[in-house]
PDB file of N, CA and C in Angstrom:
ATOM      1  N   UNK A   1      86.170   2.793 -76.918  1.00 54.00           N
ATOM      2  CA  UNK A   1      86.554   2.018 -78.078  1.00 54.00           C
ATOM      3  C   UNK A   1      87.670   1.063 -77.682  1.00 54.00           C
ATOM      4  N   UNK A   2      87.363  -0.193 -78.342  1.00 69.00           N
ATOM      5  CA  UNK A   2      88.565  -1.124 -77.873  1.00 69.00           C
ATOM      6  C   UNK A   2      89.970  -0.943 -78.712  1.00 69.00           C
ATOM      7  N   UNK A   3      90.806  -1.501 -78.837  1.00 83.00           N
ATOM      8  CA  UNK A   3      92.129  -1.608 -79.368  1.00 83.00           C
ATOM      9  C   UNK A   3      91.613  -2.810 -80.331  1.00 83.00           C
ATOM     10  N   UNK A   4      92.509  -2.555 -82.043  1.00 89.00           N
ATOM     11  CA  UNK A   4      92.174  -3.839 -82.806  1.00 89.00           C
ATOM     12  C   UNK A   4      92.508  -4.936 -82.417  1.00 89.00           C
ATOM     13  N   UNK A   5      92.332  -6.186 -83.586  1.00 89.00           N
ATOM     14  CA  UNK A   5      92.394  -7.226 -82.616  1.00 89.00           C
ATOM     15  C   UNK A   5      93.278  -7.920 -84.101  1.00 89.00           C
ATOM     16  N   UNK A   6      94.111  -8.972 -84.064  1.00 91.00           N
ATOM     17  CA  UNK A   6      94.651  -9.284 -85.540  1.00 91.00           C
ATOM     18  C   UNK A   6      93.937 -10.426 -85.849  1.00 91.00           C
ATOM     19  N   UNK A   7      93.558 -11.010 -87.022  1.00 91.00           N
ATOM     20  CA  UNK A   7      92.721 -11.829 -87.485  1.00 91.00           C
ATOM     21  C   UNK A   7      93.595 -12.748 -87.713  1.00 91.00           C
ATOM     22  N   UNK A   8      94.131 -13.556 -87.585  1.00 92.00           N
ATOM     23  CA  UNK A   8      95.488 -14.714 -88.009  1.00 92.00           C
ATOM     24  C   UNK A   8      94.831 -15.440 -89.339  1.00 92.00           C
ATOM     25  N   UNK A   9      93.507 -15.335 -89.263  1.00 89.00           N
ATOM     26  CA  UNK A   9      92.951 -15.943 -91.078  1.00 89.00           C
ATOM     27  C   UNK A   9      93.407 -14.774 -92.284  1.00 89.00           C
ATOM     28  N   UNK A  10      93.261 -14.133 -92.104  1.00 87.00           N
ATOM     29  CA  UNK A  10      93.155 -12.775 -93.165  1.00 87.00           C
ATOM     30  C   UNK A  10      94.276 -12.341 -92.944  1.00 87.00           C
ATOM     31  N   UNK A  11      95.222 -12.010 -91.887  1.00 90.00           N
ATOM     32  CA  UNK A  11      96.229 -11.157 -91.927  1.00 90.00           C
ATOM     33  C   UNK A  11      96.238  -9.883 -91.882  1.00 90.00           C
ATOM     34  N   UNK A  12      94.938  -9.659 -91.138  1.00 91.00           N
ATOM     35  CA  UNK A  12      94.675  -8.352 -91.020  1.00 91.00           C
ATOM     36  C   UNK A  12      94.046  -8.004 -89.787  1.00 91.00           C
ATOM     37  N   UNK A  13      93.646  -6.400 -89.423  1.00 92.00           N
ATOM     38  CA  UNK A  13      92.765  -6.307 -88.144  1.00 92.00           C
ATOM     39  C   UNK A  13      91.466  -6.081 -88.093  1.00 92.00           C
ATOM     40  N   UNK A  14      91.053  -6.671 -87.225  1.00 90.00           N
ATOM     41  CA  UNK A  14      89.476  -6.576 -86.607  1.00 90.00           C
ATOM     42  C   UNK A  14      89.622  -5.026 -85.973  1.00 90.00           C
ATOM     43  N   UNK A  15      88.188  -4.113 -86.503  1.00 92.00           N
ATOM     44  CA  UNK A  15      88.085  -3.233 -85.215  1.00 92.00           C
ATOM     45  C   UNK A  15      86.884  -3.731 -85.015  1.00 92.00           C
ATOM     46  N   UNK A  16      86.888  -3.525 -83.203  1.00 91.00           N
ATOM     47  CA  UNK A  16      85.784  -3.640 -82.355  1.00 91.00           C
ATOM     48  C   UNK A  16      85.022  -2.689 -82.120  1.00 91.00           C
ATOM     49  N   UNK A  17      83.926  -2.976 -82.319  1.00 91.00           N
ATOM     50  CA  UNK A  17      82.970  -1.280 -82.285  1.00 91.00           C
ATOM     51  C   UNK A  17      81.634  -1.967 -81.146  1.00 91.00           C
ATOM     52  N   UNK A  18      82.167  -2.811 -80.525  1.00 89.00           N
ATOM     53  CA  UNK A  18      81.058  -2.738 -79.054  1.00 89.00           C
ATOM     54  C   UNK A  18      81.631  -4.456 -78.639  1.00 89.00           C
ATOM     55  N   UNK A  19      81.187  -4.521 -77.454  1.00 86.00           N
ATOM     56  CA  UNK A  19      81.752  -6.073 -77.159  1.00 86.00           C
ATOM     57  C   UNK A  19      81.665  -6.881 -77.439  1.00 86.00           C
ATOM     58  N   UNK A  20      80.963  -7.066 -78.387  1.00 90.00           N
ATOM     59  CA  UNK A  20      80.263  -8.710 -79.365  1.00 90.00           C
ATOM     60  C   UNK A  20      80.619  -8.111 -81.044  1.00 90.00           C
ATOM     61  N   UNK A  21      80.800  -7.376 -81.120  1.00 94.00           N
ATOM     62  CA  UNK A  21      80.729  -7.175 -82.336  1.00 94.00           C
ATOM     63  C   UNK A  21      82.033  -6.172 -83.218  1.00 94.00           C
ATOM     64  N   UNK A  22      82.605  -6.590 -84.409  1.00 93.00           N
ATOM     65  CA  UNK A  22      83.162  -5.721 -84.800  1.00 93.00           C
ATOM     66  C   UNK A  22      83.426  -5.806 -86.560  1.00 93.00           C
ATOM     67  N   UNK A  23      84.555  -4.959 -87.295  1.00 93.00           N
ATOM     68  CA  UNK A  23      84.310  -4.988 -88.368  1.00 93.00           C
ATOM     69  C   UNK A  23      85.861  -5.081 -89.201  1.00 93.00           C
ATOM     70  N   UNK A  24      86.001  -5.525 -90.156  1.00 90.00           N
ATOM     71  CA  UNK A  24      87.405  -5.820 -91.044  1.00 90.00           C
ATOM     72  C   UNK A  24      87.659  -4.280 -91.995  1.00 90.00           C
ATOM     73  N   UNK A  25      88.997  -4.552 -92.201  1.00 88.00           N
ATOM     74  CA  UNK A  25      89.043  -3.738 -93.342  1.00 88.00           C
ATOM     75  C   UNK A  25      87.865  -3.309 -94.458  1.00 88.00           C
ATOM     76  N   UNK A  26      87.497  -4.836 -94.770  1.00 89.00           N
ATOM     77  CA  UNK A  26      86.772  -4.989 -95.937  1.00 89.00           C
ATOM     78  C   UNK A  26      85.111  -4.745 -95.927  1.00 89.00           C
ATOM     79  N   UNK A  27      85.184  -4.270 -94.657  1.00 91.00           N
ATOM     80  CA  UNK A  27      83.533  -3.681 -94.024  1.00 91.00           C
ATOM     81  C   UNK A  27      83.016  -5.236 -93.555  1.00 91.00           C
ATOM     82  N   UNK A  28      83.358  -6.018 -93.305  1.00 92.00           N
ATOM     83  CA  UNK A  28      83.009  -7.303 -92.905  1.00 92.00           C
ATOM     84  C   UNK A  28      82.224  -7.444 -91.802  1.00 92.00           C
ATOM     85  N   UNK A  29      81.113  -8.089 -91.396  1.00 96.00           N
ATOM     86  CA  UNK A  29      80.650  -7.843 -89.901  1.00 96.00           C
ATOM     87  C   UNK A  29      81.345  -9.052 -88.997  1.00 96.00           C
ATOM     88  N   UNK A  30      81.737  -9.223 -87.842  1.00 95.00           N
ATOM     89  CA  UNK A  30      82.536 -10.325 -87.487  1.00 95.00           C
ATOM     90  C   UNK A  30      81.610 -10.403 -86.238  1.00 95.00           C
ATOM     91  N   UNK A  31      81.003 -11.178 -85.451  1.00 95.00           N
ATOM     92  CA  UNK A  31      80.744 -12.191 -84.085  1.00 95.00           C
ATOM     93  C   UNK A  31      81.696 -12.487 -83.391  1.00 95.00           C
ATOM     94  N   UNK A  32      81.424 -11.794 -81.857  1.00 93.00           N
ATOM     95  CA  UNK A  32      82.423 -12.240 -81.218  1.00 93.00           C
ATOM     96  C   UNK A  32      81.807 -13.636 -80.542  1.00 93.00           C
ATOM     97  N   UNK A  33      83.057 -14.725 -80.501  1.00 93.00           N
ATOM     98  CA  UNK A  33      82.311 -16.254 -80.033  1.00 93.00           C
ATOM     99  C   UNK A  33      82.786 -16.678 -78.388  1.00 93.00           C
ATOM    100  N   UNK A  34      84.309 -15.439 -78.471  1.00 90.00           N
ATOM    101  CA  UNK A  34      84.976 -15.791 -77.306  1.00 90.00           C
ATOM    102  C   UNK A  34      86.306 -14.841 -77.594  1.00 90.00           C
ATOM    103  N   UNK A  35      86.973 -15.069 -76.652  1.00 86.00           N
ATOM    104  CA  UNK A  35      87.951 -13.775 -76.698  1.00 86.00           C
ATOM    105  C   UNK A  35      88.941 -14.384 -77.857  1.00 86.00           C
ATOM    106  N   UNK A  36      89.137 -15.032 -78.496  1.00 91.00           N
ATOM    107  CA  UNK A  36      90.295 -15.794 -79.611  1.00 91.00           C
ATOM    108  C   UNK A  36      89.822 -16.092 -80.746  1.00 91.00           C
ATOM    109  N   UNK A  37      88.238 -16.085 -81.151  1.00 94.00           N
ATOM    110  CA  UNK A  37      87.198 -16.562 -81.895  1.00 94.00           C
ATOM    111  C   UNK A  37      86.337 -15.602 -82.669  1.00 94.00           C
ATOM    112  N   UNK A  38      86.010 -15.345 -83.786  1.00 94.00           N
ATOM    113  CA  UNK A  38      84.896 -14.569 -84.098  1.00 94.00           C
ATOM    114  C   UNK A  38      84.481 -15.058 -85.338  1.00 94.00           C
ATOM    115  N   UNK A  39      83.134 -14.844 -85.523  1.00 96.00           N
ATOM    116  CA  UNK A  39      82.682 -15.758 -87.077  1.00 96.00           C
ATOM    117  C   UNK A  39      82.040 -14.653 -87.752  1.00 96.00           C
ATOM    118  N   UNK A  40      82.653 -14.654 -88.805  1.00 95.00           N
ATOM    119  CA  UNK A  40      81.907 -13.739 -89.941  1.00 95.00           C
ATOM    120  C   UNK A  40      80.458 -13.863 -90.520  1.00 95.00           C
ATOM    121  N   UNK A  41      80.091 -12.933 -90.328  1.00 95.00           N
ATOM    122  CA  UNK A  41      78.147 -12.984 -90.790  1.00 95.00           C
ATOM    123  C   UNK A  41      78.252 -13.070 -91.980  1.00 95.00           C
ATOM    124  N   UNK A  42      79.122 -12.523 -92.775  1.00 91.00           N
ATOM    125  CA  UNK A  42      78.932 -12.434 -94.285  1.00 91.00           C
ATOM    126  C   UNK A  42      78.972 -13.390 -94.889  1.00 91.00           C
ATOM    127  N   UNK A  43      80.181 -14.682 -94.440  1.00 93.00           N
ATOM    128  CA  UNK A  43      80.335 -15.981 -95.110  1.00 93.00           C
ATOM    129  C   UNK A  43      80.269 -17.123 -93.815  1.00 93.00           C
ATOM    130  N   UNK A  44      80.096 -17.110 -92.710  1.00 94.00           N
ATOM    131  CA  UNK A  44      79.815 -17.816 -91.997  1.00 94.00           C
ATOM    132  C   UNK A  44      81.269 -18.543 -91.240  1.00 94.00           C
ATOM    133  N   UNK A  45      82.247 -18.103 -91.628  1.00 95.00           N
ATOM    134  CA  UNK A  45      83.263 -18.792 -91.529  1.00 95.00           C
ATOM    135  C   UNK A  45      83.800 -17.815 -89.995  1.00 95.00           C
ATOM    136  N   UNK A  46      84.546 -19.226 -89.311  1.00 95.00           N
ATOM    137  CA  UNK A  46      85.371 -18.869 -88.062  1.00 95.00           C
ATOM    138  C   UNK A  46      86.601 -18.013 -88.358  1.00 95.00           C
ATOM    139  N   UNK A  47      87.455 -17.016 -87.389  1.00 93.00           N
ATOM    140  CA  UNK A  47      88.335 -16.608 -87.724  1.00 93.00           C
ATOM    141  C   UNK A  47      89.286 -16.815 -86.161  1.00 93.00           C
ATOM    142  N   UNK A  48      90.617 -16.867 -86.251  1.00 94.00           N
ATOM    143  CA  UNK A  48      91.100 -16.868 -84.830  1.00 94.00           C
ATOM    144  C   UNK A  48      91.840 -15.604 -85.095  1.00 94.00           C
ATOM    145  N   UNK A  49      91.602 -15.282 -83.362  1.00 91.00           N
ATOM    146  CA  UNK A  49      91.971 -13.900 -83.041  1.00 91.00           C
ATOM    147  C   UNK A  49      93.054 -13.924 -82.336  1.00 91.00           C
ATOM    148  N   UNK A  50      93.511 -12.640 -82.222  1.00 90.00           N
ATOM    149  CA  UNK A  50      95.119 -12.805 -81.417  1.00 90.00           C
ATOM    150  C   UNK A  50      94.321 -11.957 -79.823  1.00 90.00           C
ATOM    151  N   UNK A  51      92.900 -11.901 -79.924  1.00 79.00           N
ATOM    152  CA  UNK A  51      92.693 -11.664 -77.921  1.00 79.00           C
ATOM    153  C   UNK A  51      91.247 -10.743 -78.599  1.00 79.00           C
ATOM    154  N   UNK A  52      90.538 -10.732 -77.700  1.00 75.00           N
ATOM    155  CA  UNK A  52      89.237  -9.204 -77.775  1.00 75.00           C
ATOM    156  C   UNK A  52      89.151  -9.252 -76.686  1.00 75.00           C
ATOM    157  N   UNK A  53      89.969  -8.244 -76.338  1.00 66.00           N
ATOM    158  CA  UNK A  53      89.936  -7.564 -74.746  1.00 66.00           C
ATOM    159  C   UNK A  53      89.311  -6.601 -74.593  1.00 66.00           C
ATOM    160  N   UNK A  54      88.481  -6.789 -73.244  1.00 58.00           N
ATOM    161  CA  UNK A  54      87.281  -5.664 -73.028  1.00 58.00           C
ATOM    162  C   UNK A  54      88.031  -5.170 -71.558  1.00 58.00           C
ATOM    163  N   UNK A  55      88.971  -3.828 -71.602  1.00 54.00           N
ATOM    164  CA  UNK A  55      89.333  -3.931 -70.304  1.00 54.00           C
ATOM    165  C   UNK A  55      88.791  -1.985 -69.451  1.00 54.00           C
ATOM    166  N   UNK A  56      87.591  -2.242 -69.985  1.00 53.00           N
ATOM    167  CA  UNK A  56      87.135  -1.015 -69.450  1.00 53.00           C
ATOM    168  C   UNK A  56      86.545  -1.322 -68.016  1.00 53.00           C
ATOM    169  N   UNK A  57      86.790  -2.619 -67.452  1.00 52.00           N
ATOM    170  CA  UNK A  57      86.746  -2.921 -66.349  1.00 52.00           C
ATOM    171  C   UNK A  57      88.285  -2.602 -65.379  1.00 52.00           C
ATOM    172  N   UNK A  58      88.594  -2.914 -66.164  1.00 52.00           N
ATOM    173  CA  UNK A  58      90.266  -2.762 -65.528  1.00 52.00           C
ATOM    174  C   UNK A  58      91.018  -4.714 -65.674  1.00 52.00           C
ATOM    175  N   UNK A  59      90.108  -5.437 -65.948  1.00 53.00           N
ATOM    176  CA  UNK A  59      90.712  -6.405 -66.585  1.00 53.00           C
ATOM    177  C   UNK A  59      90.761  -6.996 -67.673  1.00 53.00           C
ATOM    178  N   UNK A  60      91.235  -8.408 -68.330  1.00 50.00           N
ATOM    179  CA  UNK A  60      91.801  -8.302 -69.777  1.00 50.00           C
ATOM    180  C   UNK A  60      90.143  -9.209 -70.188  1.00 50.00           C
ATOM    181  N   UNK A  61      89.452  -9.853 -69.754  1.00 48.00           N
ATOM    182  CA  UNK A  61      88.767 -10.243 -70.193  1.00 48.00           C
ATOM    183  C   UNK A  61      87.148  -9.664 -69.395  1.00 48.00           C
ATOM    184  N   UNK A  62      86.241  -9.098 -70.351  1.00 47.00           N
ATOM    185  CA  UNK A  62      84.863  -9.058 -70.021  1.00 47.00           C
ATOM    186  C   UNK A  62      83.925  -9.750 -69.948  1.00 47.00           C
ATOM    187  N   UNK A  63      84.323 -11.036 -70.710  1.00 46.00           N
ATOM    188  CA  UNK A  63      83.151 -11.962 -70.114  1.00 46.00           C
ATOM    189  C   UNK A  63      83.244 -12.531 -69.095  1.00 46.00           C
ATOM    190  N   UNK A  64      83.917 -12.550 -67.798  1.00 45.00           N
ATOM    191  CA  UNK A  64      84.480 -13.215 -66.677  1.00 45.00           C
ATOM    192  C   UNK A  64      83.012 -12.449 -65.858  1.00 45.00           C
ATOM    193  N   UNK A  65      82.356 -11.324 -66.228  1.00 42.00           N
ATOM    194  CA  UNK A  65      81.251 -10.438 -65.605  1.00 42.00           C
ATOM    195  C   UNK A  65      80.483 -11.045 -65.090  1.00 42.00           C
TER     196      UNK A  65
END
């Protein structure tokens, strides 16, 4: 499981429940677009992130793979 991520739109946290994908407080489904980026399925709208770090590699970013 990753560490949350803070949503700087909402003021709140993202949890990540697999590497592309995760969910809000509010049961929200969110898209990951890039490690700073994720767009909500529910309303379509972008959100900026404060990081979605995948470091079960041992580094801070997983899409570098």
């Amino acid at each position: 499981m990753t560490k949350p991520v803070f949503d700087f739109d909402d003021g709140r946290f993202l949890f990540p429940f697999s590497d592309t994908m995760g969910t809000d407080a509010d049961g929200h489904l969110l898209l990951r677009l890039s490690d700073c980026c994720a767009m909500n399925l529910d309303s379509g709208g972008l959100h900026l992130l404060s990081g979605w770090d995948d470091d079960r590699d041992g580094r801070d970013d997983g899409w570098d793979d």
